[in-house]
Amino acid sequence: NLALEMALESRSARRTCAVLEEFLVAKVYPSPQLAQRLAKAGRHVVQIHLLVGRLLTMNREDKVGEARRTTALLQTHMDEREAELAAIGKTVRDPTPEQEARKQHFESLKKRGFFKRPWLPFGEYLASKQKGGETYARRHDKPRPNL
């Protein structure tokens, strides 16, 4: 990046092209700030445009290859897990012991009434259903976003 910066400061298209070709060989990409300066400095030089296009193509191919490798690695992990489960006689759809424990925990919380609405005496219940008052305001008066 320092070499590209010096080439841009020298305002020499030949030096800039040489540095960009070295970038291509080394598979190194310029920083966003240098790319912006390069776009401004080399907007009239066709060779710089072609080299930047090759850099972009190389970057795109690298990213696609990396994504494919990551996907293949994830797929092998998934296949490994399926093979391990098949050896036990289970499928991917069968819940793990952690999932079963979590389900039992939340079912016991539900039985104990943790997720029920709070019970109100009849007078407070009627007051909460009427329009106006603090309970109505608590339900309906919500801050609006500044658009």
JSON list of C-alpha atoms in Angstrom, two decimals:
[
{"chain": "A", "resi": 1, "resn": "ASN", "atom": "CA", "xyz": [0.00, 0.00, 0.00]},
{"chain": "A", "resi": 2, "resn": "LEU", "atom": "CA", "xyz": [2.92, 2.32, 0.71]},
{"chain": "A", "resi": 3, "resn": "ALA", "atom": "CA", "xyz": [4.33, 1.68, -2.77]},
{"chain": "A", "resi": 4, "resn": "LEU", "atom": "CA", "xyz": [0.99, 2.54, -4.36]},
{"chain": "A", "resi": 5, "resn": "GLU", "atom": "CA", "xyz": [0.74, 5.68, -2.26]},
{"chain": "A", "resi": 6, "resn": "MET", "atom": "CA", "xyz": [4.21, 6.79, -3.39]},
{"chain": "A", "resi": 7, "resn": "ALA", "atom": "CA", "xyz": [3.37, 6.00, -7.02]},
{"chain": "A", "resi": 8, "resn": "LEU", "atom": "CA", "xyz": [0.20, 8.08, -6.75]},
{"chain": "A", "resi": 9, "resn": "GLU", "atom": "CA", "xyz": [2.09, 10.97, -5.18]},
{"chain": "A", "resi": 10, "resn": "SER", "atom": "CA", "xyz": [4.68, 10.86, -7.97]},
{"chain": "A", "resi": 11, "resn": "ARG", "atom": "CA", "xyz": [1.79, 11.25, -10.46]},
{"chain": "A", "resi": 12, "resn": "SER", "atom": "CA", "xyz": [3.47, 8.74, -12.77]},
{"chain": "A", "resi": 13, "resn": "ALA", "atom": "CA", "xyz": [1.12, 6.43, -14.62]},
{"chain": "A", "resi": 14, "resn": "ARG", "atom": "CA", "xyz": [3.96, 4.02, -15.44]},
{"chain": "A", "resi": 15, "resn": "ARG", "atom": "CA", "xyz": [4.93, 3.63, -11.77]},
{"chain": "A", "resi": 16, "resn": "THR", "atom": "CA", "xyz": [1.31, 3.25, -10.73]},
{"chain": "A", "resi": 17, "resn": "CYS", "atom": "CA", "xyz": [0.75, 0.55, -13.35]},
{"chain": "A", "resi": 18, "resn": "ALA", "atom": "CA", "xyz": [3.91, -1.27, -12.25]},
{"chain": "A", "resi": 19, "resn": "VAL", "atom": "CA", "xyz": [2.76, -1.23, -8.62]},
{"chain": "A", "resi": 20, "resn": "LEU", "atom": "CA", "xyz": [-0.71, -2.45, -9.60]},
{"chain": "A", "resi": 21, "resn": "GLU", "atom": "CA", "xyz": [0.84, -5.31, -11.61]},
{"chain": "A", "resi": 22, "resn": "GLU", "atom": "CA", "xyz": [2.88, -6.26, -8.53]},
{"chain": "A", "resi": 23, "resn": "PHE", "atom": "CA", "xyz": [-0.37, -6.17, -6.54]},
{"chain": "A", "resi": 24, "resn": "LEU", "atom": "CA", "xyz": [-1.87, -8.61, -9.06]},
{"chain": "A", "resi": 25, "resn": "VAL", "atom": "CA", "xyz": [1.10, -10.98, -8.81]},
{"chain": "A", "resi": 26, "resn": "ALA", "atom": "CA", "xyz": [1.13, -10.86, -4.98]},
{"chain": "A", "resi": 27, "resn": "LYS", "atom": "CA", "xyz": [-2.70, -11.03, -4.74]},
{"chain": "A", "resi": 28, "resn": "VAL", "atom": "CA", "xyz": [-2.78, -7.91, -2.55]},
{"chain": "A", "resi": 29, "resn": "TYR", "atom": "CA", "xyz": [-5.57, -5.36, -2.70]},
{"chain": "A", "resi": 30, "resn": "PRO", "atom": "CA", "xyz": [-5.34, -1.61, -2.07]},
{"chain": "A", "resi": 31, "resn": "SER", "atom": "CA", "xyz": [-7.06, -0.07, 0.93]},
{"chain": "A", "resi": 32, "resn": "PRO", "atom": "CA", "xyz": [-10.38, 1.72, 0.31]},
{"chain": "A", "resi": 33, "resn": "GLN", "atom": "CA", "xyz": [-8.76, 5.16, 0.77]},
{"chain": "A", "resi": 34, "resn": "LEU", "atom": "CA", "xyz": [-6.04, 4.33, -1.75]},
{"chain": "A", "resi": 35, "resn": "ALA", "atom": "CA", "xyz": [-8.63, 2.90, -4.14]},
{"chain": "A", "resi": 36, "resn": "GLN", "atom": "CA", "xyz": [-10.51, 6.20, -3.97]},
{"chain": "A", "resi": 37, "resn": "ARG", "atom": "CA", "xyz": [-7.32, 8.17, -4.65]},
{"chain": "A", "resi": 38, "resn": "LEU", "atom": "CA", "xyz": [-6.43, 5.75, -7.46]},
{"chain": "A", "resi": 39, "resn": "ALA", "atom": "CA", "xyz": [-9.85, 6.25, -9.07]},
{"chain": "A", "resi": 40, "resn": "LYS", "atom": "CA", "xyz": [-9.37, 10.00, -8.95]},
{"chain": "A", "resi": 41, "resn": "ALA", "atom": "CA", "xyz": [-5.75, 10.00, -10.14]},
{"chain": "A", "resi": 42, "resn": "GLY", "atom": "CA", "xyz": [-6.13, 7.38, -12.88]},
{"chain": "A", "resi": 43, "resn": "ARG", "atom": "CA", "xyz": [-9.48, 8.31, -14.35]},
{"chain": "A", "resi": 44, "resn": "HIS", "atom": "CA", "xyz": [-7.89, 9.25, -17.71]},
{"chain": "A", "resi": 45, "resn": "VAL", "atom": "CA", "xyz": [-5.43, 6.33, -17.95]},
{"chain": "A", "resi": 46, "resn": "VAL", "atom": "CA", "xyz": [-6.90, 3.26, -19.65]},
{"chain": "A", "resi": 47, "resn": "GLN", "atom": "CA", "xyz": [-4.16, 0.90, -18.41]},
{"chain": "A", "resi": 48, "resn": "ILE", "atom": "CA", "xyz": [-5.00, 1.74, -14.80]},
{"chain": "A", "resi": 49, "resn": "HIS", "atom": "CA", "xyz": [-8.67, 1.01, -15.54]},
{"chain": "A", "resi": 50, "resn": "LEU", "atom": "CA", "xyz": [-7.75, -2.39, -16.98]},
{"chain": "A", "resi": 51, "resn": "LEU", "atom": "CA", "xyz": [-5.49, -3.26, -14.03]},
{"chain": "A", "resi": 52, "resn": "VAL", "atom": "CA", "xyz": [-8.15, -2.21, -11.52]},
{"chain": "A", "resi": 53, "resn": "GLY", "atom": "CA", "xyz": [-10.66, -4.35, -13.42]},
{"chain": "A", "resi": 54, "resn": "ARG", "atom": "CA", "xyz": [-8.31, -7.33, -13.17]},
{"chain": "A", "resi": 55, "resn": "LEU", "atom": "CA", "xyz": [-7.89, -6.65, -9.43]},
{"chain": "A", "resi": 56, "resn": "LEU", "atom": "CA", "xyz": [-11.67, -6.60, -9.01]},
{"chain": "A", "resi": 57, "resn": "THR", "atom": "CA", "xyz": [-12.06, -9.85, -10.96]},
{"chain": "A", "resi": 58, "resn": "MET", "atom": "CA", "xyz": [-9.33, -11.50, -8.89]},
{"chain": "A", "resi": 59, "resn": "ASN", "atom": "CA", "xyz": [-10.97, -10.31, -5.66]},
{"chain": "A", "resi": 60, "resn": "ARG", "atom": "CA", "xyz": [-14.35, -11.60, -6.78]},
{"chain": "A", "resi": 61, "resn": "GLU", "atom": "CA", "xyz": [-12.88, -15.01, -7.67]},
{"chain": "A", "resi": 62, "resn": "ASP", "atom": "CA", "xyz": [-11.08, -15.18, -4.31]},
{"chain": "A", "resi": 63, "resn": "LYS", "atom": "CA", "xyz": [-14.27, -14.38, -2.41]},
{"chain": "A", "resi": 64, "resn": "VAL", "atom": "CA", "xyz": [-16.30, -16.92, -4.40]},
{"chain": "A", "resi": 65, "resn": "GLY", "atom": "CA", "xyz": [-13.65, -19.60, -3.80]},
{"chain": "A", "resi": 66, "resn": "GLU", "atom": "CA", "xyz": [-13.55, -18.80, -0.10]},
{"chain": "A", "resi": 67, "resn": "ALA", "atom": "CA", "xyz": [-17.35, -18.97, 0.13]},
{"chain": "A", "resi": 68, "resn": "ARG", "atom": "CA", "xyz": [-17.36, -22.32, -1.69]},
{"chain": "A", "resi": 69, "resn": "ARG", "atom": "CA", "xyz": [-14.69, -23.71, 0.65]},
{"chain": "A", "resi": 70, "resn": "THR", "atom": "CA", "xyz": [-16.65, -22.52, 3.69]},
{"chain": "A", "resi": 71, "resn": "THR", "atom": "CA", "xyz": [-19.85, -24.07, 2.35]},
{"chain": "A", "resi": 72, "resn": "ALA", "atom": "CA", "xyz": [-18.07, -27.36, 1.62]},
{"chain": "A", "resi": 73, "resn": "LEU", "atom": "CA", "xyz": [-16.57, -27.39, 5.12]},
{"chain": "A", "resi": 74, "resn": "LEU", "atom": "CA", "xyz": [-19.97, -26.78, 6.71]},
{"chain": "A", "resi": 75, "resn": "GLN", "atom": "CA", "xyz": [-21.50, -29.51, 4.56]},
{"chain": "A", "resi": 76, "resn": "THR", "atom": "CA", "xyz": [-18.83, -32.00, 5.65]},
{"chain": "A", "resi": 77, "resn": "HIS", "atom": "CA", "xyz": [-19.49, -31.13, 9.30]},
{"chain": "A", "resi": 78, "resn": "MET", "atom": "CA", "xyz": [-23.21, -31.67, 8.76]},
{"chain": "A", "resi": 79, "resn": "ASP", "atom": "CA", "xyz": [-22.58, -34.99, 7.00]},
{"chain": "A", "resi": 80, "resn": "GLU", "atom": "CA", "xyz": [-20.26, -36.07, 9.84]},
{"chain": "A", "resi": 81, "resn": "ARG", "atom": "CA", "xyz": [-22.93, -35.30, 12.41]},
{"chain": "A", "resi": 82, "resn": "GLU", "atom": "CA", "xyz": [-25.55, -37.19, 10.40]},
{"chain": "A", "resi": 83, "resn": "ALA", "atom": "CA", "xyz": [-23.23, -40.20, 10.22]},
{"chain": "A", "resi": 84, "resn": "GLU", "atom": "CA", "xyz": [-22.60, -40.06, 13.99]},
{"chain": "A", "resi": 85, "resn": "LEU", "atom": "CA", "xyz": [-26.34, -39.86, 14.68]},
{"chain": "A", "resi": 86, "resn": "ALA", "atom": "CA", "xyz": [-27.05, -42.71, 12.25]},
{"chain": "A", "resi": 87, "resn": "ALA", "atom": "CA", "xyz": [-24.58, -44.89, 14.16]},
{"chain": "A", "resi": 88, "resn": "ILE", "atom": "CA", "xyz": [-26.64, -44.29, 17.31]},
{"chain": "A", "resi": 89, "resn": "GLY", "atom": "CA", "xyz": [-29.89, -44.86, 15.42]},
{"chain": "A", "resi": 90, "resn": "LYS", "atom": "CA", "xyz": [-31.17, -41.29, 15.45]},
{"chain": "A", "resi": 91, "resn": "THR", "atom": "CA", "xyz": [-31.88, -38.66, 12.82]},
{"chain": "A", "resi": 92, "resn": "VAL", "atom": "CA", "xyz": [-31.25, -34.94, 12.68]},
{"chain": "A", "resi": 93, "resn": "ARG", "atom": "CA", "xyz": [-34.90, -34.34, 13.57]},
{"chain": "A", "resi": 94, "resn": "ASP", "atom": "CA", "xyz": [-34.57, -36.09, 16.94]},
{"chain": "A", "resi": 95, "resn": "PRO", "atom": "CA", "xyz": [-34.06, -33.57, 19.75]},
{"chain": "A", "resi": 96, "resn": "THR", "atom": "CA", "xyz": [-30.73, -33.46, 21.54]},
{"chain": "A", "resi": 97, "resn": "PRO", "atom": "CA", "xyz": [-30.61, -33.98, 25.33]},
{"chain": "A", "resi": 98, "resn": "GLU", "atom": "CA", "xyz": [-30.10, -30.21, 25.74]},
{"chain": "A", "resi": 99, "resn": "GLN", "atom": "CA", "xyz": [-33.21, -29.47, 23.70]},
{"chain": "A", "resi": 100, "resn": "GLU", "atom": "CA", "xyz": [-35.25, -31.98, 25.70]},
{"chain": "A", "resi": 101, "resn": "ALA", "atom": "CA", "xyz": [-34.07, -30.47, 29.00]},
{"chain": "A", "resi": 102, "resn": "ARG", "atom": "CA", "xyz": [-34.91, -26.98, 27.75]},
{"chain": "A", "resi": 103, "resn": "LYS", "atom": "CA", "xyz": [-38.39, -28.10, 26.68]},
{"chain": "A", "resi": 104, "resn": "GLN", "atom": "CA", "xyz": [-39.05, -29.72, 30.08]},
{"chain": "A", "resi": 105, "resn": "HIS", "atom": "CA", "xyz": [-37.81, -26.61, 31.88]},
{"chain": "A", "resi": 106, "resn": "PHE", "atom": "CA", "xyz": [-40.14, -24.29, 29.99]},
{"chain": "A", "resi": 107, "resn": "GLU", "atom": "CA", "xyz": [-43.07, -26.69, 30.34]},
{"chain": "A", "resi": 108, "resn": "SER", "atom": "CA", "xyz": [-42.58, -26.70, 34.11]},
{"chain": "A", "resi": 109, "resn": "LEU", "atom": "CA", "xyz": [-42.44, -22.89, 34.09]},
{"chain": "A", "resi": 110, "resn": "LYS", "atom": "CA", "xyz": [-45.68, -22.84, 32.09]},
{"chain": "A", "resi": 111, "resn": "LYS", "atom": "CA", "xyz": [-47.34, -25.24, 34.56]},
{"chain": "A", "resi": 112, "resn": "ARG", "atom": "CA", "xyz": [-46.28, -23.02, 37.46]},
{"chain": "A", "resi": 113, "resn": "GLY", "atom": "CA", "xyz": [-47.92, -20.05, 35.72]},
{"chain": "A", "resi": 114, "resn": "PHE", "atom": "CA", "xyz": [-44.89, -17.94, 34.87]},
{"chain": "A", "resi": 115, "resn": "PHE", "atom": "CA", "xyz": [-46.29, -17.01, 31.47]},
{"chain": "A", "resi": 116, "resn": "LYS", "atom": "CA", "xyz": [-49.87, -16.21, 32.58]},
{"chain": "A", "resi": 117, "resn": "ARG", "atom": "CA", "xyz": [-51.22, -12.70, 32.55]},
{"chain": "A", "resi": 118, "resn": "PRO", "atom": "CA", "xyz": [-51.39, -11.24, 36.03]},
{"chain": "A", "resi": 119, "resn": "TRP", "atom": "CA", "xyz": [-54.75, -11.70, 37.75]},
{"chain": "A", "resi": 120, "resn": "LEU", "atom": "CA", "xyz": [-56.58, -8.50, 38.63]},
{"chain": "A", "resi": 121, "resn": "PRO", "atom": "CA", "xyz": [-59.49, -7.93, 41.01]},
{"chain": "A", "resi": 122, "resn": "PHE", "atom": "CA", "xyz": [-62.77, -7.34, 39.16]},
{"chain": "A", "resi": 123, "resn": "GLY", "atom": "CA", "xyz": [-62.80, -3.57, 39.72]},
{"chain": "A", "resi": 124, "resn": "GLU", "atom": "CA", "xyz": [-59.25, -3.13, 38.44]},
{"chain": "A", "resi": 125, "resn": "TYR", "atom": "CA", "xyz": [-60.04, -5.41, 35.51]},
{"chain": "A", "resi": 126, "resn": "LEU", "atom": "CA", "xyz": [-62.99, -3.23, 34.49]},
{"chain": "A", "resi": 127, "resn": "ALA", "atom": "CA", "xyz": [-60.86, -0.11, 34.90]},
{"chain": "A", "resi": 128, "resn": "SER", "atom": "CA", "xyz": [-58.19, -1.60, 32.68]},
{"chain": "A", "resi": 129, "resn": "LYS", "atom": "CA", "xyz": [-60.74, -2.28, 29.94]},
{"chain": "A", "resi": 130, "resn": "GLN", "atom": "CA", "xyz": [-62.26, 1.22, 29.96]},
{"chain": "A", "resi": 131, "resn": "LYS", "atom": "CA", "xyz": [-61.00, 4.02, 27.77]},
{"chain": "A", "resi": 132, "resn": "GLY", "atom": "CA", "xyz": [-59.10, 6.75, 29.54]},
{"chain": "A", "resi": 133, "resn": "GLY", "atom": "CA", "xyz": [-57.08, 6.62, 32.72]},
{"chain": "A", "resi": 134, "resn": "GLU", "atom": "CA", "xyz": [-53.58, 5.44, 33.51]},
{"chain": "A", "resi": 135, "resn": "THR", "atom": "CA", "xyz": [-53.95, 1.83, 32.36]},
{"chain": "A", "resi": 136, "resn": "TYR", "atom": "CA", "xyz": [-55.32, 2.98, 29.00]},
{"chain": "A", "resi": 137, "resn": "ALA", "atom": "CA", "xyz": [-52.50, 5.48, 28.67]},
{"chain": "A", "resi": 138, "resn": "ARG", "atom": "CA", "xyz": [-49.95, 2.78, 29.52]},
{"chain": "A", "resi": 139, "resn": "ARG", "atom": "CA", "xyz": [-51.37, 0.59, 26.74]},
{"chain": "A", "resi": 140, "resn": "HIS", "atom": "CA", "xyz": [-51.82, 3.22, 24.04]},
{"chain": "A", "resi": 141, "resn": "ASP", "atom": "CA", "xyz": [-49.44, 6.14, 24.59]},
{"chain": "A", "resi": 142, "resn": "LYS", "atom": "CA", "xyz": [-46.27, 4.95, 22.96]},
{"chain": "A", "resi": 143, "resn": "PRO", "atom": "CA", "xyz": [-43.50, 7.30, 21.87]},
{"chain": "A", "resi": 144, "resn": "ARG", "atom": "CA", "xyz": [-43.52, 7.85, 18.13]},
{"chain": "A", "resi": 145, "resn": "PRO", "atom": "CA", "xyz": [-40.29, 7.91, 16.15]},
{"chain": "A", "resi": 146, "resn": "ASN", "atom": "CA", "xyz": [-39.15, 11.24, 14.74]},
{"chain": "A", "resi": 147, "resn": "LEU", "atom": "CA", "xyz": [-39.38, 10.85, 11.00]}
]
